[in-house]
PDB file of C-alpha atoms in Angstrom:
ATOM      1  CA  MET G  27     -77.306 -16.171 -63.431  1.00  0.00           C
ATOM      2  CA  GLN G  28     -76.029 -13.944 -60.635  1.00  0.00           C
ATOM      3  CA  LYS G  29     -76.139 -15.517 -57.160  1.00  0.00           C
ATOM      4  CA  VAL G  30     -75.808 -14.044 -53.700  1.00  0.00           C
ATOM      5  CA  LEU G  31     -72.464 -14.644 -51.983  1.00  0.00           C
ATOM      6  CA  GLY G  32     -73.748 -15.257 -48.480  1.00  0.00           C
ATOM      7  CA  ILE G  33     -75.727 -13.720 -45.678  1.00  0.00           C
ATOM      8  CA  GLY G  34     -74.762 -10.076 -45.158  1.00  0.00           C
ATOM      9  CA  GLY G  35     -76.716  -9.560 -41.962  1.00  0.00           C
ATOM     10  CA  LEU G  36     -79.348 -10.945 -39.647  1.00  0.00           C
ATOM     11  CA  PHE G  37     -81.826  -8.351 -38.450  1.00  0.00           C
ATOM     12  CA  PHE G  38     -84.427  -8.913 -35.754  1.00  0.00           C
ATOM     13  CA  ARG G  39     -86.460  -6.978 -33.225  1.00  0.00           C
ATOM     14  CA  SER G  40     -85.698  -6.682 -29.526  1.00  0.00           C
ATOM     15  CA  SER G  41     -87.165  -4.672 -26.681  1.00  0.00           C
ATOM     16  CA  ASP G  42     -83.584  -3.780 -25.687  1.00  0.00           C
ATOM     17  CA  PRO G  43     -81.293  -3.985 -28.749  1.00  0.00           C
ATOM     18  CA  GLU G  44     -78.158  -2.769 -26.937  1.00  0.00           C
ATOM     19  CA  ARG G  45     -78.544  -5.382 -24.174  1.00  0.00           C
ATOM     20  CA  ILE G  46     -79.191  -8.223 -26.585  1.00  0.00           C
ATOM     21  CA  ALA G  47     -76.275  -7.190 -28.844  1.00  0.00           C
ATOM     22  CA  LYS G  48     -73.964  -7.167 -25.802  1.00  0.00           C
ATOM     23  CA  TRP G  49     -75.249 -10.624 -24.758  1.00  0.00           C
ATOM     24  CA  TYR G  50     -74.367 -12.055 -28.193  1.00  0.00           C
ATOM     25  CA  GLU G  51     -70.941 -10.423 -28.022  1.00  0.00           C
ATOM     26  CA  THR G  52     -70.217 -11.613 -24.475  1.00  0.00           C
ATOM     27  CA  HIS G  53     -71.459 -15.184 -24.815  1.00  0.00           C
ATOM     28  CA  LEU G  54     -71.080 -16.050 -28.507  1.00  0.00           C
ATOM     29  CA  GLY G  55     -68.298 -13.697 -29.628  1.00  0.00           C
ATOM     30  CA  ILE G  56     -70.370 -11.797 -32.195  1.00  0.00           C
ATOM     31  CA  ALA G  57     -69.117  -8.212 -32.340  1.00  0.00           C
ATOM     32  CA  VAL G  58     -71.748  -5.490 -31.964  1.00  0.00           C
ATOM     33  CA  VAL G  59     -72.583  -3.443 -35.053  1.00  0.00           C
ATOM     34  CA  PRO G  60     -69.810  -0.911 -35.732  1.00  0.00           C
ATOM     35  CA  THR G  61     -70.585   2.704 -34.953  1.00  0.00           C
ATOM     36  CA  SER G  62     -68.323   3.999 -37.747  1.00  0.00           C
ATOM     37  CA  TYR G  63     -67.069   2.855 -41.126  1.00  0.00           C
ATOM     38  CA  GLU G  64     -63.548   2.560 -39.718  1.00  0.00           C
ATOM     39  CA  GLN G  65     -64.614  -0.283 -37.401  1.00  0.00           C
ATOM     40  CA  GLU G  66     -64.784  -3.874 -38.601  1.00  0.00           C
ATOM     41  CA  PRO G  67     -68.040  -5.847 -38.305  1.00  0.00           C
ATOM     42  CA  TRP G  68     -68.140  -9.439 -37.086  1.00  0.00           C
ATOM     43  CA  LYS G  69     -66.789 -11.804 -39.732  1.00  0.00           C
ATOM     44  CA  GLN G  70     -67.848 -15.394 -39.800  1.00  0.00           C
ATOM     45  CA  GLU G  71     -65.575 -18.222 -40.866  1.00  0.00           C
ATOM     46  CA  ALA G  72     -66.263 -19.813 -44.245  1.00  0.00           C
ATOM     47  CA  GLY G  73     -68.332 -22.936 -44.060  1.00  0.00           C
ATOM     48  CA  PRO G  74     -71.665 -24.464 -44.912  1.00  0.00           C
ATOM     49  CA  THR G  75     -74.840 -22.469 -44.460  1.00  0.00           C
ATOM     50  CA  VAL G  76     -78.291 -24.023 -44.670  1.00  0.00           C
ATOM     51  CA  PHE G  77     -81.118 -21.817 -45.929  1.00  0.00           C
ATOM     52  CA  ALA G  78     -84.253 -23.730 -45.005  1.00  0.00           C
ATOM     53  CA  PRO G  79     -87.781 -22.342 -44.997  1.00  0.00           C
ATOM     54  CA  PHE G  80     -90.059 -24.382 -42.729  1.00  0.00           C
ATOM     55  CA  LYS G  81     -93.826 -24.862 -42.823  1.00  0.00           C
ATOM     56  CA  LYS G  82     -95.729 -22.130 -41.024  1.00  0.00           C
ATOM     57  CA  ASP G  83     -96.977 -24.564 -38.347  1.00  0.00           C
ATOM     58  CA  THR G  84     -93.557 -26.084 -37.487  1.00  0.00           C
ATOM     59  CA  THR G  85     -92.801 -26.687 -33.836  1.00  0.00           C
ATOM     60  CA  TYR G  86     -89.048 -26.850 -34.518  1.00  0.00           C
ATOM     61  CA  PHE G  87     -88.463 -23.226 -33.436  1.00  0.00           C
ATOM     62  CA  GLY G  88     -90.474 -23.559 -30.241  1.00  0.00           C
ATOM     63  CA  LYS G  89     -93.273 -21.037 -29.699  1.00  0.00           C
ATOM     64  CA  PRO G  90     -95.806 -20.775 -32.549  1.00  0.00           C
ATOM     65  CA  GLU G  91     -95.181 -17.021 -32.882  1.00  0.00           C
ATOM     66  CA  GLN G  92     -91.423 -17.600 -33.331  1.00  0.00           C
ATOM     67  CA  ALA G  93     -90.760 -16.838 -37.001  1.00  0.00           C
ATOM     68  CA  TRP G  94     -87.026 -17.563 -37.149  1.00  0.00           C
ATOM     69  CA  MET G  95     -84.130 -19.410 -35.537  1.00  0.00           C
ATOM     70  CA  VAL G  96     -80.426 -18.929 -36.074  1.00  0.00           C
ATOM     71  CA  ASN G  97     -77.950 -21.813 -36.246  1.00  0.00           C
ATOM     72  CA  PHE G  98     -74.302 -21.048 -35.453  1.00  0.00           C
ATOM     73  CA  ARG G  99     -71.411 -23.319 -36.430  1.00  0.00           C
ATOM     74  CA  VAL G 100     -68.964 -24.016 -33.594  1.00  0.00           C
ATOM     75  CA  ALA G 101     -65.579 -25.769 -33.522  1.00  0.00           C
ATOM     76  CA  ASP G 102     -66.082 -27.568 -30.189  1.00  0.00           C
ATOM     77  CA  LEU G 103     -69.688 -27.964 -29.064  1.00  0.00           C
ATOM     78  CA  GLN G 104     -68.842 -29.448 -25.663  1.00  0.00           C
ATOM     79  CA  ALA G 105     -66.489 -26.550 -24.845  1.00  0.00           C
ATOM     80  CA  MET G 106     -69.091 -23.998 -25.970  1.00  0.00           C
ATOM     81  CA  ILE G 107     -71.779 -25.653 -23.854  1.00  0.00           C
ATOM     82  CA  ALA G 108     -69.458 -25.650 -20.815  1.00  0.00           C
ATOM     83  CA  GLN G 109     -68.637 -21.970 -21.373  1.00  0.00           C
ATOM     84  CA  LEU G 110     -72.305 -20.986 -21.658  1.00  0.00           C
ATOM     85  CA  ARG G 111     -73.337 -23.042 -18.631  1.00  0.00           C
ATOM     86  CA  ALA G 112     -70.515 -21.497 -16.590  1.00  0.00           C
ATOM     87  CA  ALA G 113     -72.115 -18.126 -17.386  1.00  0.00           C
ATOM     88  CA  GLY G 114     -75.448 -19.392 -16.050  1.00  0.00           C
ATOM     89  CA  ILE G 115     -77.059 -19.977 -19.457  1.00  0.00           C
ATOM     90  CA  GLU G 116     -79.303 -23.005 -19.838  1.00  0.00           C
ATOM     91  CA  VAL G 117     -78.217 -25.190 -22.775  1.00  0.00           C
ATOM     92  CA  GLU G 118     -79.846 -28.440 -23.869  1.00  0.00           C
ATOM     93  CA  GLU G 119     -77.830 -31.640 -23.994  1.00  0.00           C
ATOM     94  CA  PRO G 120     -76.428 -32.198 -27.488  1.00  0.00           C
ATOM     95  CA  THR G 121     -78.092 -34.462 -30.022  1.00  0.00           C
ATOM     96  CA  SER G 122     -75.973 -36.318 -32.575  1.00  0.00           C
ATOM     97  CA  TYR G 123     -76.910 -36.730 -36.249  1.00  0.00           C
ATOM     98  CA  PRO G 124     -74.874 -37.973 -39.236  1.00  0.00           C
ATOM     99  CA  ASN G 125     -74.029 -34.352 -40.211  1.00  0.00           C
ATOM    100  CA  GLY G 126     -73.006 -33.244 -36.718  1.00  0.00           C
ATOM    101  CA  ASP G 127     -73.918 -32.536 -33.130  1.00  0.00           C
ATOM    102  CA  PHE G 128     -76.550 -29.933 -32.218  1.00  0.00           C
ATOM    103  CA  SER G 129     -77.586 -28.174 -29.038  1.00  0.00           C
ATOM    104  CA  ARG G 130     -80.206 -25.525 -28.322  1.00  0.00           C
ATOM    105  CA  LEU G 131     -80.337 -22.466 -26.073  1.00  0.00           C
ATOM    106  CA  HIS G 132     -82.283 -19.201 -26.014  1.00  0.00           C
ATOM    107  CA  ASP G 133     -81.114 -15.603 -25.885  1.00  0.00           C
ATOM    108  CA  PRO G 134     -82.500 -13.285 -23.162  1.00  0.00           C
ATOM    109  CA  ASP G 135     -85.438 -12.352 -25.458  1.00  0.00           C
ATOM    110  CA  GLY G 136     -86.376 -16.036 -25.787  1.00  0.00           C
ATOM    111  CA  ASN G 137     -85.139 -16.419 -29.376  1.00  0.00           C
ATOM    112  CA  PRO G 138     -83.983 -19.970 -30.107  1.00  0.00           C
ATOM    113  CA  ILE G 139     -80.333 -20.514 -30.997  1.00  0.00           C
ATOM    114  CA  GLU G 140     -79.009 -23.759 -32.372  1.00  0.00           C
ATOM    115  CA  LEU G 141     -75.307 -24.605 -32.079  1.00  0.00           C
ATOM    116  CA  TRP G 142     -73.846 -27.042 -34.611  1.00  0.00           C
ATOM    117  CA  GLU G 143     -70.516 -28.857 -34.632  1.00  0.00           C
ATOM    118  CA  SER G 144     -70.193 -30.322 -38.110  1.00  0.00           C
ATOM    119  CA  LYS G 145     -68.925 -33.872 -38.623  1.00  0.00           C
ATOM    120  CA  GLN G 146     -67.941 -32.996 -42.186  1.00  0.00           C
ATOM    121  CA  PRO G 147     -64.199 -32.590 -42.872  1.00  0.00           C
ATOM    122  CA  GLY G 148     -62.868 -29.078 -43.328  1.00  0.00           C
TER     123      GLY G 148
END
């Protein structure tokens, strides 16, 4: 059976796509979409990815109309939280689980973002 190799893109709506793309680049280091085929897109580091559909009435994402949430792996959650807070971005205190530490913030459009520092080796 053929299997997909990974996520090739994450596409979502925004009232101001250029502004939101710049916010992700400035605060999370995700390069904006290239404007030519000679430019390189953002490349993520290899690591675990969870693909988890949730029940339609979940409150985990926040607002009931919120259909998705992205989770980004980070090397040092405390340093990332400090960096975001220094830029004036509100970030929740981390919560620790057996698989790692998690913290939540929202982009300027109100989309939830989860940051995850894995406790798994490698």
